[in-house]
Amino acid sequence: MKKRIVFIINPISGIFHKDKIPALIRKHLDAERFSPEIVFTQYAGHATELAADYAAKGYDCVVAVGGDGTVHEVATGVRHTQTALGIIPTGSGNGLARHLHVSLNVSRAIKQLNRATVSVIDYGLVNGKPFFCTCGVGFDAYISAEFSKMKTRGFFSYLRTIVKNFFVYKPFVCDVVSDDSSCVVETAFLLTVANASQWGNAAHIAPRASVKDGLFDVVVLRKTRLFPALGLAVRLYARRIGNGRYIRTWKTRELLVRSAADMPLHLDGDPFEPVREVRLQVVPGGLNVFCEKKYQ
């Protein structure tokens, strides 16, 4: 029996034009294995509604065609169901897609679905809201908010936003409590909680993170000067981020972060309202994914 699969396409996400994608799906998807449908989102949150509806109908796979925000919405709709998340990445960062070794070429990503199997991964909750790749408070969340206001997308637009704001953003003082009840006071430039290994764009903030181990990787970056920051950037892309003078990393199942000041917050790259407290917990094995290659 053919697998029922639906492609949910966000027509406005990322930098890739979506009008040719239906033809590519019809050309490259194995018609003997799959019975496909294609739908387009019409508003923010629509992908979650569509994904939940198709999961309730018993579809085998719902494929998010878009950027990290689209992946987040579809994953939210299919978590804790038998329906698996597939990804055709067309966004700017593509963090979870990269971690799962999904090709950034649309045609190749579709062909990968022909050889894909279902496996199970963890996800996280932040104050009750799900995230699947990374979340964070501080500079990275502030950049997410600034980037969301820009009309131009892509890596270089993102890089310009980082450079522009690096010297003006101020660190914040916070209490950080892990699942062993230990409390540490940090003066953080940013605090990232990673389920997967990277923010996106191959920037591996937590290179040893696994989506299967039931743990978060926590990374606290303290404010530094320009030249040490450039060195950290090199290590970020070389997958060599670890403990050091300006960085503290550890693993945990739960985390509480409190501050007397508002902290910018992002979930999977999308900005949320600033908060003064975040409670995070891992949800082990809560999401089925449909992909070809092995991953951590």
Short mmCIF file of N, CA and C in Angstrom, two decimals, residues 37-207:
data_model
loop_
_atom_site.label_atom_id
_atom_site.label_comp_id
_atom_site.label_asym_id
_atom_site.label_seq_id
_atom_site.Cartn_x
_atom_site.Cartn_y
_atom_site.Cartn_z
N GLU A 37 0.07 14.64 -1.69
CA GLU A 37 -0.77 15.82 -1.79
C GLU A 37 0.11 17.04 -1.56
N ILE A 38 -0.32 18.18 -2.07
CA ILE A 38 0.43 19.42 -1.92
C ILE A 38 -0.52 20.52 -1.49
N VAL A 39 -0.19 21.23 -0.41
CA VAL A 39 -1.00 22.35 0.05
C VAL A 39 -0.07 23.52 0.38
N PHE A 40 -0.62 24.72 0.32
CA PHE A 40 0.14 25.93 0.62
C PHE A 40 -0.43 26.59 1.87
N THR A 41 0.44 27.13 2.71
CA THR A 41 -0.03 27.86 3.88
C THR A 41 -0.51 29.24 3.47
N GLN A 42 -1.41 29.78 4.29
CA GLN A 42 -2.00 31.08 3.99
C GLN A 42 -1.75 32.14 5.06
N TYR A 43 -1.31 31.71 6.25
CA TYR A 43 -1.07 32.66 7.33
C TYR A 43 -0.19 32.00 8.39
N ALA A 44 0.35 32.80 9.28
CA ALA A 44 1.19 32.29 10.36
C ALA A 44 0.40 31.31 11.22
N GLY A 45 0.99 30.16 11.50
CA GLY A 45 0.33 29.13 12.29
C GLY A 45 -0.49 28.16 11.47
N HIS A 46 -0.70 28.45 10.19
CA HIS A 46 -1.52 27.59 9.34
C HIS A 46 -0.89 26.21 9.18
N ALA A 47 0.45 26.15 9.09
CA ALA A 47 1.12 24.86 8.91
C ALA A 47 0.86 23.93 10.08
N THR A 48 0.79 24.47 11.30
CA THR A 48 0.48 23.64 12.47
C THR A 48 -0.93 23.07 12.36
N GLU A 49 -1.88 23.90 11.98
CA GLU A 49 -3.26 23.45 11.83
C GLU A 49 -3.36 22.36 10.76
N LEU A 50 -2.73 22.59 9.61
CA LEU A 50 -2.77 21.61 8.53
C LEU A 50 -2.11 20.31 8.95
N ALA A 51 -0.93 20.41 9.57
CA ALA A 51 -0.20 19.21 9.97
C ALA A 51 -1.00 18.38 10.98
N ALA A 52 -1.59 19.04 11.95
CA ALA A 52 -2.39 18.33 12.95
C ALA A 52 -3.58 17.63 12.30
N ASP A 53 -4.20 18.28 11.32
CA ASP A 53 -5.34 17.71 10.63
C ASP A 53 -4.94 16.47 9.84
N TYR A 54 -3.83 16.54 9.12
CA TYR A 54 -3.37 15.38 8.35
C TYR A 54 -2.92 14.25 9.27
N ALA A 55 -2.32 14.60 10.40
CA ALA A 55 -1.94 13.56 11.37
C ALA A 55 -3.17 12.85 11.91
N ALA A 56 -4.23 13.62 12.19
CA ALA A 56 -5.48 13.03 12.68
C ALA A 56 -6.10 12.11 11.64
N LYS A 57 -5.85 12.38 10.36
CA LYS A 57 -6.37 11.54 9.28
C LYS A 57 -5.50 10.31 9.03
N GLY A 58 -4.40 10.20 9.77
CA GLY A 58 -3.56 9.02 9.66
C GLY A 58 -2.53 9.05 8.56
N TYR A 59 -2.16 10.23 8.08
CA TYR A 59 -1.13 10.32 7.04
C TYR A 59 0.20 9.82 7.60
N ASP A 60 0.98 9.20 6.74
CA ASP A 60 2.27 8.65 7.17
C ASP A 60 3.32 9.74 7.39
N CYS A 61 3.29 10.77 6.57
CA CYS A 61 4.33 11.79 6.65
C CYS A 61 3.77 13.15 6.24
N VAL A 62 4.16 14.18 6.97
CA VAL A 62 3.87 15.56 6.60
C VAL A 62 5.21 16.25 6.39
N VAL A 63 5.42 16.76 5.19
CA VAL A 63 6.70 17.36 4.83
C VAL A 63 6.60 18.88 4.91
N ALA A 64 7.47 19.49 5.71
CA ALA A 64 7.55 20.94 5.81
C ALA A 64 8.44 21.46 4.69
N VAL A 65 7.89 22.28 3.81
CA VAL A 65 8.66 22.89 2.72
C VAL A 65 8.78 24.38 3.05
N GLY A 66 9.93 24.76 3.60
CA GLY A 66 10.11 26.13 4.04
C GLY A 66 11.35 26.23 4.92
N GLY A 67 11.38 27.26 5.74
CA GLY A 67 12.51 27.48 6.63
C GLY A 67 12.28 26.90 8.02
N ASP A 68 13.09 27.35 8.97
CA ASP A 68 13.01 26.82 10.34
C ASP A 68 11.64 27.07 10.97
N GLY A 69 11.02 28.21 10.65
CA GLY A 69 9.70 28.50 11.20
C GLY A 69 8.65 27.53 10.70
N THR A 70 8.70 27.18 9.42
CA THR A 70 7.76 26.22 8.86
C THR A 70 7.98 24.84 9.46
N VAL A 71 9.24 24.43 9.60
CA VAL A 71 9.56 23.15 10.24
C VAL A 71 9.01 23.12 11.66
N HIS A 72 9.20 24.22 12.38
CA HIS A 72 8.69 24.32 13.75
C HIS A 72 7.17 24.13 13.78
N GLU A 73 6.46 24.79 12.89
CA GLU A 73 5.00 24.70 12.88
C GLU A 73 4.53 23.29 12.55
N VAL A 74 5.12 22.67 11.53
CA VAL A 74 4.69 21.32 11.15
C VAL A 74 5.02 20.32 12.26
N ALA A 75 6.22 20.43 12.83
CA ALA A 75 6.60 19.52 13.92
C ALA A 75 5.66 19.66 15.11
N THR A 76 5.25 20.89 15.40
CA THR A 76 4.30 21.11 16.49
C THR A 76 2.99 20.38 16.22
N GLY A 77 2.58 20.34 14.96
CA GLY A 77 1.32 19.70 14.61
C GLY A 77 1.35 18.19 14.62
N VAL A 78 2.52 17.57 14.43
CA VAL A 78 2.58 16.10 14.34
C VAL A 78 3.23 15.44 15.56
N ARG A 79 3.74 16.22 16.50
CA ARG A 79 4.37 15.60 17.68
C ARG A 79 3.36 14.73 18.42
N HIS A 80 3.88 13.64 19.00
CA HIS A 80 3.08 12.67 19.74
C HIS A 80 1.97 12.04 18.90
N THR A 81 2.24 11.88 17.60
CA THR A 81 1.36 11.12 16.71
C THR A 81 2.21 10.08 15.99
N GLN A 82 1.57 9.21 15.22
CA GLN A 82 2.30 8.24 14.41
C GLN A 82 2.79 8.85 13.11
N THR A 83 2.38 10.07 12.81
CA THR A 83 2.79 10.75 11.58
C THR A 83 4.19 11.33 11.74
N ALA A 84 5.01 11.17 10.71
CA ALA A 84 6.40 11.62 10.77
C ALA A 84 6.57 12.97 10.08
N LEU A 85 7.53 13.72 10.57
CA LEU A 85 7.94 14.99 9.97
C LEU A 85 8.97 14.73 8.89
N GLY A 86 8.73 15.25 7.68
CA GLY A 86 9.75 15.32 6.65
C GLY A 86 10.10 16.77 6.39
N ILE A 87 11.25 17.01 5.77
CA ILE A 87 11.70 18.39 5.55
C ILE A 87 12.26 18.54 4.14
N ILE A 88 11.77 19.57 3.44
CA ILE A 88 12.43 20.10 2.24
C ILE A 88 12.87 21.50 2.60
N PRO A 89 14.15 21.70 2.93
CA PRO A 89 14.58 23.00 3.47
C PRO A 89 14.74 24.06 2.38
N THR A 90 14.06 25.18 2.57
CA THR A 90 14.18 26.30 1.63
C THR A 90 14.36 27.62 2.37
N GLY A 91 14.82 27.55 3.62
CA GLY A 91 14.96 28.75 4.43
C GLY A 91 16.36 29.30 4.43
N SER A 92 16.61 30.20 5.38
CA SER A 92 17.92 30.83 5.50
C SER A 92 18.87 30.01 6.37
N GLY A 93 18.37 29.47 7.49
CA GLY A 93 19.24 28.76 8.42
C GLY A 93 19.19 27.26 8.28
N ASN A 94 17.96 26.68 8.29
CA ASN A 94 17.74 25.25 8.11
C ASN A 94 18.48 24.40 9.15
N GLY A 95 18.35 24.81 10.43
CA GLY A 95 19.12 24.16 11.49
C GLY A 95 18.81 22.69 11.67
N LEU A 96 17.53 22.32 11.87
CA LEU A 96 17.19 20.92 12.09
C LEU A 96 17.43 20.09 10.84
N ALA A 97 17.12 20.64 9.67
CA ALA A 97 17.37 19.92 8.43
C ALA A 97 18.84 19.57 8.28
N ARG A 98 19.71 20.52 8.58
CA ARG A 98 21.15 20.25 8.48
C ARG A 98 21.57 19.18 9.48
N HIS A 99 21.04 19.23 10.70
CA HIS A 99 21.41 18.22 11.70
C HIS A 99 20.99 16.83 11.24
N LEU A 100 19.84 16.73 10.56
CA LEU A 100 19.33 15.44 10.10
C LEU A 100 19.90 15.05 8.73
N HIS A 101 20.87 15.83 8.23
CA HIS A 101 21.55 15.55 6.96
C HIS A 101 20.60 15.58 5.77
N VAL A 102 19.62 16.47 5.82
CA VAL A 102 18.73 16.66 4.68
C VAL A 102 19.42 17.60 3.69
N SER A 103 19.41 17.23 2.43
CA SER A 103 20.07 18.05 1.40
C SER A 103 19.40 19.42 1.31
N LEU A 104 20.22 20.45 1.08
CA LEU A 104 19.70 21.80 0.88
C LEU A 104 19.28 22.03 -0.57
N ASN A 105 19.55 21.06 -1.44
CA ASN A 105 19.06 21.11 -2.81
C ASN A 105 17.68 20.48 -2.85
N VAL A 106 16.68 21.19 -3.36
CA VAL A 106 15.29 20.73 -3.29
C VAL A 106 15.11 19.39 -3.99
N SER A 107 15.64 19.24 -5.18
CA SER A 107 15.47 17.98 -5.92
C SER A 107 16.10 16.82 -5.16
N ARG A 108 17.29 17.03 -4.61
CA ARG A 108 17.96 15.95 -3.86
C ARG A 108 17.20 15.62 -2.58
N ALA A 109 16.67 16.66 -1.92
CA ALA A 109 15.90 16.42 -0.69
C ALA A 109 14.65 15.59 -0.98
N ILE A 110 14.01 15.84 -2.11
CA ILE A 110 12.84 15.03 -2.49
C ILE A 110 13.27 13.59 -2.75
N LYS A 111 14.36 13.41 -3.44
CA LYS A 111 14.86 12.06 -3.72
C LYS A 111 15.23 11.32 -2.43
N GLN A 112 15.72 12.05 -1.43
CA GLN A 112 16.04 11.42 -0.15
C GLN A 112 14.80 10.81 0.49
N LEU A 113 13.64 11.44 0.28
CA LEU A 113 12.40 10.90 0.83
C LEU A 113 12.10 9.52 0.27
N ASN A 114 12.53 9.25 -0.96
CA ASN A 114 12.29 7.94 -1.56
C ASN A 114 13.02 6.82 -0.82
N ARG A 115 14.10 7.18 -0.13
CA ARG A 115 14.91 6.19 0.59
C ARG A 115 14.78 6.33 2.10
N ALA A 116 13.88 7.20 2.56
CA ALA A 116 13.81 7.55 3.98
C ALA A 116 13.08 6.48 4.80
N THR A 117 13.38 6.47 6.07
CA THR A 117 12.68 5.63 7.04
C THR A 117 12.31 6.49 8.25
N VAL A 118 11.45 5.95 9.10
CA VAL A 118 10.98 6.69 10.27
C VAL A 118 11.89 6.40 11.46
N SER A 119 12.27 7.42 12.18
CA SER A 119 12.96 7.28 13.46
C SER A 119 12.38 8.31 14.43
N VAL A 120 12.81 8.23 15.67
CA VAL A 120 12.22 9.03 16.74
C VAL A 120 13.27 9.95 17.34
N ILE A 121 12.89 11.22 17.58
CA ILE A 121 13.81 12.17 18.20
C ILE A 121 13.12 12.87 19.37
N ASP A 122 13.95 13.54 20.17
CA ASP A 122 13.46 14.35 21.29
C ASP A 122 13.04 15.73 20.80
N TYR A 123 12.33 16.43 21.65
CA TYR A 123 12.15 17.86 21.46
C TYR A 123 12.11 18.52 22.84
N GLY A 124 11.99 19.84 22.88
CA GLY A 124 12.01 20.55 24.14
C GLY A 124 10.78 21.41 24.35
N LEU A 125 10.55 21.75 25.61
CA LEU A 125 9.50 22.69 25.98
C LEU A 125 10.12 23.88 26.69
N VAL A 126 9.69 25.08 26.31
CA VAL A 126 10.10 26.32 26.97
C VAL A 126 8.85 27.01 27.47
N ASN A 127 8.69 27.05 28.78
CA ASN A 127 7.46 27.61 29.37
C ASN A 127 6.22 27.01 28.71
N GLY A 128 6.30 25.71 28.42
CA GLY A 128 5.18 24.99 27.84
C GLY A 128 5.10 25.02 26.33
N LYS A 129 5.95 25.83 25.66
CA LYS A 129 5.94 25.93 24.20
C LYS A 129 7.03 25.02 23.62
N PRO A 130 6.74 24.30 22.52
CA PRO A 130 7.73 23.36 21.98
C PRO A 130 8.82 24.04 21.15
N PHE A 131 10.00 23.43 21.16
CA PHE A 131 11.03 23.77 20.18
C PHE A 131 11.73 22.47 19.81
N PHE A 132 12.38 22.45 18.64
CA PHE A 132 12.89 21.20 18.09
C PHE A 132 14.37 21.25 17.75
N CYS A 133 14.91 22.44 17.57
CA CYS A 133 16.33 22.58 17.23
C CYS A 133 17.07 23.29 18.36
N THR A 134 16.91 24.61 18.46
CA THR A 134 17.53 25.38 19.54
C THR A 134 16.57 26.44 20.05
N CYS A 135 16.79 26.87 21.26
CA CYS A 135 16.15 28.08 21.77
C CYS A 135 17.18 28.82 22.58
N GLY A 136 16.88 30.07 22.91
CA GLY A 136 17.88 30.81 23.65
C GLY A 136 17.38 32.14 24.13
N VAL A 137 18.12 32.69 25.09
CA VAL A 137 17.88 34.04 25.58
C VAL A 137 19.17 34.83 25.42
N GLY A 138 19.03 36.11 25.15
CA GLY A 138 20.20 36.96 25.01
C GLY A 138 20.43 37.40 23.58
N PHE A 139 21.70 37.49 23.21
CA PHE A 139 22.08 38.11 21.94
C PHE A 139 21.50 37.40 20.73
N ASP A 140 21.51 36.05 20.71
CA ASP A 140 20.99 35.33 19.55
C ASP A 140 19.50 35.58 19.38
N ALA A 141 18.78 35.68 20.49
CA ALA A 141 17.35 35.98 20.42
C ALA A 141 17.12 37.42 19.96
N TYR A 142 17.96 38.33 20.42
CA TYR A 142 17.86 39.73 19.99
C TYR A 142 18.10 39.84 18.48
N ILE A 143 19.09 39.10 17.98
CA ILE A 143 19.38 39.09 16.55
C ILE A 143 18.21 38.50 15.77
N SER A 144 17.57 37.46 16.30
CA SER A 144 16.41 36.88 15.64
C SER A 144 15.31 37.91 15.48
N ALA A 145 15.10 38.71 16.52
CA ALA A 145 14.07 39.75 16.45
C ALA A 145 14.43 40.82 15.42
N GLU A 146 15.69 41.23 15.41
CA GLU A 146 16.12 42.25 14.45
C GLU A 146 16.07 41.72 13.01
N PHE A 147 16.48 40.47 12.83
CA PHE A 147 16.49 39.86 11.50
C PHE A 147 15.08 39.70 10.95
N SER A 148 14.12 39.44 11.85
CA SER A 148 12.73 39.25 11.40
C SER A 148 12.14 40.53 10.82
N LYS A 149 12.74 41.67 11.14
CA LYS A 149 12.24 42.96 10.63
C LYS A 149 12.80 43.29 9.25
N MET A 150 13.81 42.54 8.81
CA MET A 150 14.50 42.88 7.57
C MET A 150 13.75 42.36 6.36
N LYS A 151 13.84 43.10 5.27
CA LYS A 151 13.19 42.69 4.03
C LYS A 151 14.03 41.70 3.25
N THR A 152 15.36 41.77 3.39
CA THR A 152 16.25 40.85 2.70
C THR A 152 16.64 39.72 3.63
N ARG A 153 16.72 38.49 3.09
CA ARG A 153 17.04 37.33 3.89
C ARG A 153 18.41 36.78 3.46
N GLY A 154 18.76 35.63 3.99
CA GLY A 154 20.00 34.98 3.61
C GLY A 154 21.12 35.20 4.62
N PHE A 155 22.22 34.47 4.41
CA PHE A 155 23.33 34.44 5.36
C PHE A 155 23.97 35.81 5.55
N PHE A 156 24.22 36.52 4.46
CA PHE A 156 24.95 37.78 4.57
C PHE A 156 24.11 38.87 5.25
N SER A 157 22.81 38.84 5.05
CA SER A 157 21.94 39.75 5.78
C SER A 157 21.99 39.45 7.28
N TYR A 158 22.01 38.17 7.60
CA TYR A 158 22.09 37.75 8.99
C TYR A 158 23.43 38.18 9.60
N LEU A 159 24.51 38.01 8.83
CA LEU A 159 25.83 38.38 9.32
C LEU A 159 25.92 39.88 9.56
N ARG A 160 25.38 40.69 8.67
CA ARG A 160 25.38 42.14 8.86
C ARG A 160 24.63 42.54 10.13
N THR A 161 23.54 41.84 10.41
CA THR A 161 22.77 42.13 11.63
C THR A 161 23.59 41.83 12.87
N ILE A 162 24.34 40.73 12.84
CA ILE A 162 25.19 40.37 13.98
C ILE A 162 26.26 41.42 14.21
N VAL A 163 26.98 41.78 13.15
CA VAL A 163 28.08 42.73 13.28
C VAL A 163 27.57 44.09 13.75
N LYS A 164 26.44 44.51 13.23
CA LYS A 164 25.87 45.82 13.58
C LYS A 164 25.53 45.90 15.06
N ASN A 165 25.07 44.81 15.65
CA ASN A 165 24.56 44.85 17.02
C ASN A 165 25.53 44.29 18.07
N PHE A 166 26.65 43.71 17.62
CA PHE A 166 27.55 43.06 18.56
C PHE A 166 28.09 44.04 19.61
N PHE A 167 28.41 45.25 19.20
CA PHE A 167 29.07 46.18 20.11
C PHE A 167 28.09 46.95 21.01
N VAL A 168 26.82 46.88 20.71
CA VAL A 168 25.85 47.66 21.48
C VAL A 168 25.01 46.80 22.43
N TYR A 169 24.94 45.50 22.17
CA TYR A 169 24.11 44.65 23.03
C TYR A 169 24.81 44.42 24.38
N LYS A 170 24.06 44.55 25.46
CA LYS A 170 24.62 44.43 26.80
C LYS A 170 24.30 43.05 27.40
N PRO A 171 25.28 42.43 28.08
CA PRO A 171 25.02 41.15 28.76
C PRO A 171 23.99 41.33 29.88
N PHE A 172 23.44 40.21 30.33
CA PHE A 172 22.45 40.22 31.40
C PHE A 172 22.89 39.24 32.50
N VAL A 173 22.50 39.55 33.73
CA VAL A 173 22.81 38.68 34.87
C VAL A 173 21.62 37.76 35.10
N CYS A 174 21.89 36.47 35.27
CA CYS A 174 20.80 35.51 35.46
C CYS A 174 21.22 34.40 36.41
N ASP A 175 20.24 33.81 37.07
CA ASP A 175 20.42 32.58 37.83
C ASP A 175 20.09 31.40 36.93
N VAL A 176 20.95 30.39 36.93
CA VAL A 176 20.76 29.22 36.08
C VAL A 176 20.74 27.99 36.97
N VAL A 177 19.62 27.26 36.95
CA VAL A 177 19.44 26.08 37.79
C VAL A 177 19.24 24.87 36.89
N SER A 178 20.12 23.86 37.04
CA SER A 178 20.01 22.64 36.25
C SER A 178 19.22 21.58 36.99
N ASP A 179 19.12 20.36 36.39
CA ASP A 179 18.28 19.33 36.98
C ASP A 179 18.87 18.72 38.25
N ASP A 180 20.15 19.02 38.54
CA ASP A 180 20.72 18.57 39.81
C ASP A 180 20.53 19.61 40.91
N SER A 181 19.72 20.65 40.63
CA SER A 181 19.38 21.72 41.58
C SER A 181 20.53 22.67 41.88
N SER A 182 21.66 22.52 41.17
CA SER A 182 22.75 23.45 41.36
C SER A 182 22.41 24.78 40.71
N CYS A 183 22.72 25.87 41.40
CA CYS A 183 22.40 27.21 40.91
C CYS A 183 23.69 27.98 40.68
N VAL A 184 23.81 28.56 39.50
CA VAL A 184 24.99 29.34 39.14
C VAL A 184 24.53 30.72 38.69
N VAL A 185 25.20 31.76 39.14
CA VAL A 185 24.92 33.12 38.67
C VAL A 185 25.83 33.39 37.48
N GLU A 186 25.23 33.73 36.36
CA GLU A 186 25.98 33.99 35.14
C GLU A 186 25.75 35.42 34.66
N THR A 187 26.81 36.02 34.13
CA THR A 187 26.67 37.25 33.35
C THR A 187 26.81 36.85 31.90
N ALA A 188 25.68 36.68 31.23
CA ALA A 188 25.65 36.02 29.93
C ALA A 188 25.43 37.02 28.80
N PHE A 189 26.18 36.83 27.73
CA PHE A 189 25.91 37.53 26.48
C PHE A 189 24.78 36.81 25.74
N LEU A 190 24.83 35.48 25.80
CA LEU A 190 23.73 34.66 25.32
C LEU A 190 23.75 33.33 26.04
N LEU A 191 22.58 32.71 26.12
CA LEU A 191 22.45 31.37 26.67
C LEU A 191 21.59 30.57 25.70
N THR A 192 22.21 29.56 25.10
CA THR A 192 21.52 28.72 24.12
C THR A 192 21.27 27.34 24.71
N VAL A 193 20.06 26.83 24.50
CA VAL A 193 19.72 25.47 24.87
C VAL A 193 19.48 24.71 23.57
N ALA A 194 20.30 23.68 23.35
CA ALA A 194 20.30 23.00 22.05
C ALA A 194 19.79 21.57 22.18
N ASN A 195 18.78 21.27 21.39
CA ASN A 195 18.37 19.88 21.18
C ASN A 195 19.18 19.31 20.03
N ALA A 196 19.30 20.06 18.94
CA ALA A 196 20.17 19.72 17.81
C ALA A 196 21.45 20.54 17.90
N SER A 197 22.35 20.32 16.97
CA SER A 197 23.71 20.82 17.14
C SER A 197 23.94 22.26 16.71
N GLN A 198 23.04 22.83 15.90
CA GLN A 198 23.38 24.13 15.33
C GLN A 198 22.20 25.07 15.27
N TRP A 199 22.54 26.37 15.22
CA TRP A 199 21.54 27.39 14.99
C TRP A 199 21.01 27.31 13.56
N GLY A 200 21.87 26.96 12.63
CA GLY A 200 21.60 27.01 11.20
C GLY A 200 22.78 27.63 10.50
N ASN A 201 22.77 27.57 9.17
CA ASN A 201 23.89 28.11 8.38
C ASN A 201 25.22 27.48 8.77
N ALA A 202 25.17 26.22 9.25
CA ALA A 202 26.36 25.45 9.64
C ALA A 202 27.09 26.03 10.85
N ALA A 203 26.43 26.87 11.64
CA ALA A 203 27.01 27.43 12.86
C ALA A 203 26.69 26.47 14.02
N HIS A 204 27.66 25.62 14.38
CA HIS A 204 27.45 24.57 15.37
C HIS A 204 27.71 25.09 16.77
N ILE A 205 26.65 25.59 17.40
CA ILE A 205 26.77 26.11 18.76
C ILE A 205 26.92 24.99 19.78
N ALA A 206 26.45 23.79 19.45
CA ALA A 206 26.56 22.64 20.36
C ALA A 206 26.92 21.40 19.55
N PRO A 207 28.16 21.30 19.09
CA PRO A 207 28.54 20.25 18.13
C PRO A 207 28.36 18.83 18.64
#
